[in-house]
Coordinates of C-alpha atoms in Angstrom, one line a residue:
M186 CA -32.2 54.3 116.2
M187 CA -28.5 54.1 115.4
I188 CA -28.1 51.2 117.8
R189 CA -30.8 49.3 116.0
Q190 CA -29.1 49.9 112.7
L191 CA -25.7 48.9 114.0
A192 CA -27.3 45.8 115.5
I193 CA -28.6 44.8 112.1
L194 CA -25.2 45.3 110.5
F195 CA -23.4 43.5 113.2
G196 CA -26.0 40.7 113.2
C197 CA -25.3 40.1 109.5
L198 CA -21.6 40.1 110.3
A199 CA -22.1 37.6 113.1
L200 CA -24.3 35.4 110.9
G201 CA -21.5 35.5 108.3
E202 CA -19.0 34.5 110.9
L203 CA -21.1 31.6 112.1
V204 CA -21.6 30.3 108.6
I205 CA -17.9 30.4 107.9
Y206 CA -17.1 28.8 111.2
L207 CA -19.6 25.9 110.6
T208 CA -18.8 25.4 106.9
H209 CA -15.1 26.3 106.7
I210 CA -15.7 28.1 103.4
P211 CA -12.5 30.0 102.4
L212 CA -14.2 33.4 102.4
P213 CA -13.9 36.4 104.7
S214 CA -16.8 36.4 107.1
S215 CA -17.2 40.2 106.6
I216 CA -17.8 39.6 102.9
L217 CA -20.3 36.8 103.5
G218 CA -22.0 39.0 106.1
M219 CA -22.4 41.8 103.6
L220 CA -23.7 39.4 101.0
L221 CA -26.3 38.2 103.5
L222 CA -27.2 41.8 104.2
T223 CA -27.6 42.4 100.5
L224 CA -29.8 39.2 100.2
L225 CA -31.9 40.3 103.1
L226 CA -32.4 43.7 101.6
K227 CA -33.3 42.3 98.2
L228 CA -35.8 39.9 99.8
K229 CA -37.2 42.8 101.8
V230 CA -36.6 41.0 105.0
I231 CA -34.7 44.1 106.1
R232 CA -36.0 47.4 104.8
L233 CA -33.5 50.0 103.5
E234 CA -34.8 52.6 105.9
W235 CA -33.7 50.4 108.8
V236 CA -30.0 50.7 107.8
R237 CA -29.8 53.9 105.6
S238 CA -28.5 56.5 108.1
I239 CA -25.8 54.3 109.6
S240 CA -24.7 53.2 106.1
D241 CA -24.6 56.8 105.0
F242 CA -22.5 57.7 108.1
L243 CA -20.1 54.8 107.5
V244 CA -19.7 55.5 103.8
G245 CA -19.2 59.2 104.5
N246 CA -16.4 58.5 107.0
I247 CA -14.8 55.5 105.1
G248 CA -11.5 57.4 104.7
F249 CA -11.0 57.5 108.5
F250 CA -11.1 53.7 108.6
F251 CA -8.1 53.5 106.2
V252 CA -5.8 55.6 108.3
P253 CA -4.6 52.9 110.8
P254 CA -3.7 50.3 108.0
G255 CA -2.0 53.1 106.1
V256 CA 0.2 54.0 109.1
A257 CA 0.9 50.3 109.8
I258 CA 2.3 49.9 106.2
M259 CA 5.1 52.3 107.2
L260 CA 6.4 49.5 109.6
Y261 CA 7.2 47.4 106.5
F262 CA 8.7 50.2 104.4
D263 CA 12.0 48.4 103.9
I264 CA 10.3 45.2 102.7
I265 CA 8.1 47.2 100.3
K266 CA 11.2 49.1 99.1
A267 CA 13.0 45.8 98.4
Q268 CA 10.0 44.3 96.6
L269 CA 8.8 47.5 94.8
L270 CA 9.2 46.2 91.2
P271 CA 7.1 43.0 91.8
I272 CA 4.5 45.0 93.6
V273 CA 4.2 47.6 90.8
V274 CA 4.2 45.0 88.1
S275 CA 1.5 42.8 89.8
T276 CA -0.6 45.9 90.4
V277 CA -0.4 47.1 86.8
V278 CA -1.1 43.6 85.4
S279 CA -4.0 42.9 87.7
T280 CA -5.5 46.3 87.0
I281 CA -5.3 45.7 83.2
L282 CA -6.8 42.2 83.7
V283 CA -9.7 43.6 85.8
L284 CA -10.4 46.3 83.3
A285 CA -10.4 43.8 80.4
V286 CA -12.6 41.3 82.1
T287 CA -15.0 44.0 83.2
G288 CA -15.3 45.2 79.6
W289 CA -15.9 41.7 78.3
V290 CA -18.5 41.0 80.9
H291 CA -20.2 44.3 80.1
Q292 CA -20.2 43.5 76.4
F293 CA -21.5 39.9 77.1
Y294 CA -24.3 41.3 79.3
G295 CA -25.2 43.9 76.7
K296 CA -25.5 41.3 73.9
A297 CA -27.5 39.0 76.1
K298 CA -29.8 41.8 77.1
D299 CA -30.3 42.8 73.5
K300 CA -31.2 39.1 72.6
L301 CA -33.7 39.0 75.3
K302 CA -35.4 42.2 74.1
G303 CA -35.0 41.0 70.5

């Protein structure tokens, strides 16, 4: 059962990789693969039950997948230390921008939804 679910996930990933290879779209193939999986789920080509348990497992263990990149960052500690101010400033500014844009989109969506109900 798990192998079938993994095959579906990796199939979507491979399809995303193929599309990127053929079209040269500047987008990570993993993102496109997950968008394709979402589309296939929405269109009911793939049923949620077919991927639910592997998805629950992966989400439940997601922290484990961040350990190797976190350890690898330590190799570049001197570079990070030298560039700490630009890193902090860009992180704070981008966070504020994301929060503001998210709020504006939410307000726009709410107003549009009210007009449609209107």
